[in-house]
């Protein structure tokens, strides 16, 4: 399956990183590669939750959560004719705070061709998402309302 994985270390506790990642309705406030995020249901993110995302240079897509481990990870899927795109978001403890792993894979009869068309853009968007989550979580973790600032330093793979 064509796809891409990106990992970033974030100087903030996993709870803070998860709060940013799981609040998909507010992604446009933090993530420059998301113009609009419309939750199609209410309440916290859960299996079956749907969100309509609009991203620059891409068609709007509805993403449905297929797996969720609260406070740790969620996977969602967007389907279009001939292609299924799966995105995974995993937050884990790390000695420097947290590690966020973002994975995007494609499947289906048109996945190979579709991946060739959007591979470069997708890689840029996934890397930008990781950097934006890092910035938002670290800013909130070290802000005046924080009780436990995260350790300093970070690295990106």
PDB file of C-alpha atoms in Angstrom:
ATOM      1  CA  UNK A   1       0.000   0.000   0.000  1.00  0.00           C
ATOM      2  CA  UNK A   2       1.409   3.402  -0.923  1.00  0.00           C
ATOM      3  CA  UNK A   3       1.756   5.717   2.039  1.00  0.00           C
ATOM      4  CA  UNK A   4       3.891   7.827   4.310  1.00  0.00           C
ATOM      5  CA  UNK A   5       4.779   7.883   8.012  1.00  0.00           C
ATOM      6  CA  UNK A   6       6.190  10.807   9.981  1.00  0.00           C
ATOM      7  CA  UNK A   7       7.257  10.954  13.622  1.00  0.00           C
ATOM      8  CA  UNK A   8       7.920  14.061  15.683  1.00  0.00           C
ATOM      9  CA  UNK A   9       9.055  14.424  19.285  1.00  0.00           C
ATOM     10  CA  UNK A  10       7.107  17.017  21.241  1.00  0.00           C
ATOM     11  CA  UNK A  11       8.191  18.695  24.489  1.00  0.00           C
ATOM     12  CA  UNK A  12       4.753  18.347  26.068  1.00  0.00           C
ATOM     13  CA  UNK A  13       3.027  15.575  28.020  1.00  0.00           C
ATOM     14  CA  UNK A  14       1.009  13.022  26.029  1.00  0.00           C
ATOM     15  CA  UNK A  15      -2.281  14.357  27.456  1.00  0.00           C
ATOM     16  CA  UNK A  16      -1.573  17.812  25.993  1.00  0.00           C
ATOM     17  CA  UNK A  17      -0.583  16.405  22.596  1.00  0.00           C
ATOM     18  CA  UNK A  18      -3.663  14.170  22.549  1.00  0.00           C
ATOM     19  CA  UNK A  19      -5.898  17.148  23.382  1.00  0.00           C
ATOM     20  CA  UNK A  20      -4.636  18.956  20.271  1.00  0.00           C
ATOM     21  CA  UNK A  21      -4.766  15.873  18.011  1.00  0.00           C
ATOM     22  CA  UNK A  22      -8.223  14.686  19.091  1.00  0.00           C
ATOM     23  CA  UNK A  23      -9.891  18.101  18.841  1.00  0.00           C
ATOM     24  CA  UNK A  24     -10.260  17.769  15.057  1.00  0.00           C
ATOM     25  CA  UNK A  25     -12.932  20.459  14.876  1.00  0.00           C
ATOM     26  CA  UNK A  26     -10.314  23.024  15.885  1.00  0.00           C
ATOM     27  CA  UNK A  27      -7.582  21.843  13.512  1.00  0.00           C
ATOM     28  CA  UNK A  28      -7.965  24.884  11.235  1.00  0.00           C
ATOM     29  CA  UNK A  29      -6.841  27.036  14.191  1.00  0.00           C
ATOM     30  CA  UNK A  30      -3.550  25.135  14.506  1.00  0.00           C
ATOM     31  CA  UNK A  31      -2.866  23.277  11.275  1.00  0.00           C
ATOM     32  CA  UNK A  32      -2.197  25.354   8.149  1.00  0.00           C
ATOM     33  CA  UNK A  33      -3.007  22.434   5.826  1.00  0.00           C
ATOM     34  CA  UNK A  34      -6.624  22.308   7.032  1.00  0.00           C
ATOM     35  CA  UNK A  35      -8.903  25.112   5.820  1.00  0.00           C
ATOM     36  CA  UNK A  36     -12.131  23.700   7.286  1.00  0.00           C
ATOM     37  CA  UNK A  37     -13.012  20.914   9.710  1.00  0.00           C
ATOM     38  CA  UNK A  38     -16.694  20.275  10.303  1.00  0.00           C
ATOM     39  CA  UNK A  39     -17.625  17.641  12.863  1.00  0.00           C
ATOM     40  CA  UNK A  40     -20.708  15.801  11.571  1.00  0.00           C
ATOM     41  CA  UNK A  41     -21.659  14.541  15.029  1.00  0.00           C
ATOM     42  CA  UNK A  42     -21.459  15.852  18.577  1.00  0.00           C
ATOM     43  CA  UNK A  43     -19.406  14.877  21.585  1.00  0.00           C
ATOM     44  CA  UNK A  44     -15.872  13.612  21.938  1.00  0.00           C
ATOM     45  CA  UNK A  45     -14.155  11.714  19.171  1.00  0.00           C
ATOM     46  CA  UNK A  46     -15.283   8.061  19.105  1.00  0.00           C
ATOM     47  CA  UNK A  47     -15.485   5.137  16.707  1.00  0.00           C
ATOM     48  CA  UNK A  48     -17.995   6.166  14.051  1.00  0.00           C
ATOM     49  CA  UNK A  49     -17.346   9.924  14.443  1.00  0.00           C
ATOM     50  CA  UNK A  50     -17.281  11.731  11.112  1.00  0.00           C
ATOM     51  CA  UNK A  51     -15.525  14.943  10.147  1.00  0.00           C
ATOM     52  CA  UNK A  52     -15.582  16.784   6.835  1.00  0.00           C
ATOM     53  CA  UNK A  53     -12.144  18.245   6.055  1.00  0.00           C
ATOM     54  CA  UNK A  54     -11.286  20.767   3.374  1.00  0.00           C
ATOM     55  CA  UNK A  55      -7.610  21.120   2.574  1.00  0.00           C
ATOM     56  CA  UNK A  56      -5.876  23.389   0.060  1.00  0.00           C
ATOM     57  CA  UNK A  57      -5.456  21.785  -3.389  1.00  0.00           C
ATOM     58  CA  UNK A  58      -7.532  18.722  -2.401  1.00  0.00           C
ATOM     59  CA  UNK A  59     -11.208  17.862  -2.721  1.00  0.00           C
ATOM     60  CA  UNK A  60     -13.226  17.944   0.475  1.00  0.00           C
ATOM     61  CA  UNK A  61     -13.419  14.567   2.195  1.00  0.00           C
ATOM     62  CA  UNK A  62     -15.414  12.963   4.986  1.00  0.00           C
ATOM     63  CA  UNK A  63     -13.253  11.032   7.448  1.00  0.00           C
ATOM     64  CA  UNK A  64     -14.806   8.338   9.670  1.00  0.00           C
ATOM     65  CA  UNK A  65     -13.052   7.129  12.835  1.00  0.00           C
ATOM     66  CA  UNK A  66     -12.597   3.351  12.638  1.00  0.00           C
ATOM     67  CA  UNK A  67     -10.356   2.784  15.665  1.00  0.00           C
ATOM     68  CA  UNK A  68      -9.836   4.776  18.834  1.00  0.00           C
ATOM     69  CA  UNK A  69      -7.801   4.256  21.967  1.00  0.00           C
ATOM     70  CA  UNK A  70      -8.662   7.245  24.144  1.00  0.00           C
ATOM     71  CA  UNK A  71      -5.694   9.420  25.003  1.00  0.00           C
ATOM     72  CA  UNK A  72      -3.409   7.462  22.695  1.00  0.00           C
ATOM     73  CA  UNK A  73      -4.525   6.979  19.102  1.00  0.00           C
ATOM     74  CA  UNK A  74      -7.189   7.175  16.469  1.00  0.00           C
ATOM     75  CA  UNK A  75      -7.453   5.943  12.923  1.00  0.00           C
ATOM     76  CA  UNK A  76      -9.879   7.271  10.372  1.00  0.00           C
ATOM     77  CA  UNK A  77     -10.778   6.460   6.797  1.00  0.00           C
ATOM     78  CA  UNK A  78     -11.924   8.495   3.815  1.00  0.00           C
ATOM     79  CA  UNK A  79     -13.303   6.736   0.748  1.00  0.00           C
ATOM     80  CA  UNK A  80     -13.696   7.920  -2.826  1.00  0.00           C
ATOM     81  CA  UNK A  81     -14.259   5.885  -5.988  1.00  0.00           C
ATOM     82  CA  UNK A  82     -11.337   3.488  -6.344  1.00  0.00           C
ATOM     83  CA  UNK A  83      -9.336   4.782  -3.364  1.00  0.00           C
ATOM     84  CA  UNK A  84      -9.510   4.382   0.398  1.00  0.00           C
ATOM     85  CA  UNK A  85      -7.233   6.643   2.429  1.00  0.00           C
ATOM     86  CA  UNK A  86      -6.417   5.724   6.028  1.00  0.00           C
ATOM     87  CA  UNK A  87      -4.878   8.185   8.472  1.00  0.00           C
ATOM     88  CA  UNK A  88      -3.516   7.162  11.867  1.00  0.00           C
ATOM     89  CA  UNK A  89      -2.505   9.441  14.737  1.00  0.00           C
ATOM     90  CA  UNK A  90      -0.549   7.852  17.614  1.00  0.00           C
ATOM     91  CA  UNK A  91       0.621   9.706  20.742  1.00  0.00           C
ATOM     92  CA  UNK A  92       3.120   7.918  22.992  1.00  0.00           C
ATOM     93  CA  UNK A  93       5.173   8.913  26.016  1.00  0.00           C
ATOM     94  CA  UNK A  94       8.784   9.815  25.210  1.00  0.00           C
ATOM     95  CA  UNK A  95      11.705  10.813  27.478  1.00  0.00           C
ATOM     96  CA  UNK A  96      11.474  14.340  26.015  1.00  0.00           C
ATOM     97  CA  UNK A  97       7.669  14.514  26.461  1.00  0.00           C
ATOM     98  CA  UNK A  98       5.724  12.756  23.706  1.00  0.00           C
ATOM     99  CA  UNK A  99       6.172  11.124  20.353  1.00  0.00           C
ATOM    100  CA  UNK A 100       3.523  11.727  17.686  1.00  0.00           C
ATOM    101  CA  UNK A 101       3.414   9.334  14.745  1.00  0.00           C
ATOM    102  CA  UNK A 102       1.266  10.232  11.754  1.00  0.00           C
ATOM    103  CA  UNK A 103       0.637   7.615   9.079  1.00  0.00           C
ATOM    104  CA  UNK A 104      -1.267   7.920   5.832  1.00  0.00           C
ATOM    105  CA  UNK A 105      -1.858   4.941   3.529  1.00  0.00           C
ATOM    106  CA  UNK A 106      -3.907   4.406   0.403  1.00  0.00           C
ATOM    107  CA  UNK A 107      -5.582   1.262  -0.913  1.00  0.00           C
ATOM    108  CA  UNK A 108      -7.874   0.319  -3.758  1.00  0.00           C
ATOM    109  CA  UNK A 109      -7.632  -0.143  -7.521  1.00  0.00           C
ATOM    110  CA  UNK A 110      -6.713   3.515  -8.134  1.00  0.00           C
ATOM    111  CA  UNK A 111      -4.470   3.933  -5.092  1.00  0.00           C
ATOM    112  CA  UNK A 112      -1.188   3.629  -6.979  1.00  0.00           C
ATOM    113  CA  UNK A 113      -2.116   6.218  -9.576  1.00  0.00           C
ATOM    114  CA  UNK A 114      -3.685   8.494  -6.982  1.00  0.00           C
ATOM    115  CA  UNK A 115      -0.579   8.260  -4.810  1.00  0.00           C
ATOM    116  CA  UNK A 116       1.640   9.263  -7.732  1.00  0.00           C
ATOM    117  CA  UNK A 117      -0.492  12.372  -8.214  1.00  0.00           C
ATOM    118  CA  UNK A 118      -0.540  13.518  -4.570  1.00  0.00           C
ATOM    119  CA  UNK A 119       2.550  11.942  -2.984  1.00  0.00           C
ATOM    120  CA  UNK A 120       4.602  15.141  -2.760  1.00  0.00           C
ATOM    121  CA  UNK A 121       1.693  17.246  -1.499  1.00  0.00           C
ATOM    122  CA  UNK A 122       0.695  14.561   1.007  1.00  0.00           C
ATOM    123  CA  UNK A 123       4.200  14.330   2.429  1.00  0.00           C
ATOM    124  CA  UNK A 124       4.326  18.119   2.874  1.00  0.00           C
ATOM    125  CA  UNK A 125       0.898  18.124   4.553  1.00  0.00           C
ATOM    126  CA  UNK A 126       1.727  15.288   6.971  1.00  0.00           C
ATOM    127  CA  UNK A 127       5.035  16.916   7.971  1.00  0.00           C
ATOM    128  CA  UNK A 128       3.266  20.285   8.387  1.00  0.00           C
ATOM    129  CA  UNK A 129       0.564  18.649  10.533  1.00  0.00           C
ATOM    130  CA  UNK A 130       3.208  17.176  12.840  1.00  0.00           C
ATOM    131  CA  UNK A 131       4.989  20.514  13.150  1.00  0.00           C
ATOM    132  CA  UNK A 132       1.715  22.352  13.828  1.00  0.00           C
ATOM    133  CA  UNK A 133       0.623  19.901  16.540  1.00  0.00           C
ATOM    134  CA  UNK A 134       4.088  20.205  18.082  1.00  0.00           C
ATOM    135  CA  UNK A 135       3.882  23.997  18.110  1.00  0.00           C
ATOM    136  CA  UNK A 136       0.342  24.060  19.550  1.00  0.00           C
ATOM    137  CA  UNK A 137       1.012  21.441  22.241  1.00  0.00           C
ATOM    138  CA  UNK A 138       4.313  22.972  23.308  1.00  0.00           C
ATOM    139  CA  UNK A 139       2.839  26.484  23.432  1.00  0.00           C
ATOM    140  CA  UNK A 140      -0.058  25.301  25.577  1.00  0.00           C
ATOM    141  CA  UNK A 141       2.191  23.119  27.704  1.00  0.00           C
ATOM    142  CA  UNK A 142       4.507  25.998  28.609  1.00  0.00           C
ATOM    143  CA  UNK A 143       1.832  28.692  28.834  1.00  0.00           C
ATOM    144  CA  UNK A 144       0.907  30.504  32.036  1.00  0.00           C
ATOM    145  CA  UNK A 145      -1.996  28.144  32.755  1.00  0.00           C
ATOM    146  CA  UNK A 146       0.192  25.043  32.606  1.00  0.00           C
ATOM    147  CA  UNK A 147       1.012  23.264  35.835  1.00  0.00           C
ATOM    148  CA  UNK A 148       3.814  21.095  34.433  1.00  0.00           C
ATOM    149  CA  UNK A 149       5.813  22.498  31.551  1.00  0.00           C
ATOM    150  CA  UNK A 150       7.229  19.846  29.269  1.00  0.00           C
ATOM    151  CA  UNK A 151      10.952  19.206  28.972  1.00  0.00           C
ATOM    152  CA  UNK A 152      12.852  21.313  26.494  1.00  0.00           C
ATOM    153  CA  UNK A 153      14.273  20.085  23.231  1.00  0.00           C
ATOM    154  CA  UNK A 154      12.713  18.181  20.404  1.00  0.00           C
ATOM    155  CA  UNK A 155      13.636  16.231  17.347  1.00  0.00           C
ATOM    156  CA  UNK A 156      11.886  15.287  14.169  1.00  0.00           C
ATOM    157  CA  UNK A 157      12.350  12.152  12.104  1.00  0.00           C
TER     158      UNK A 157
END
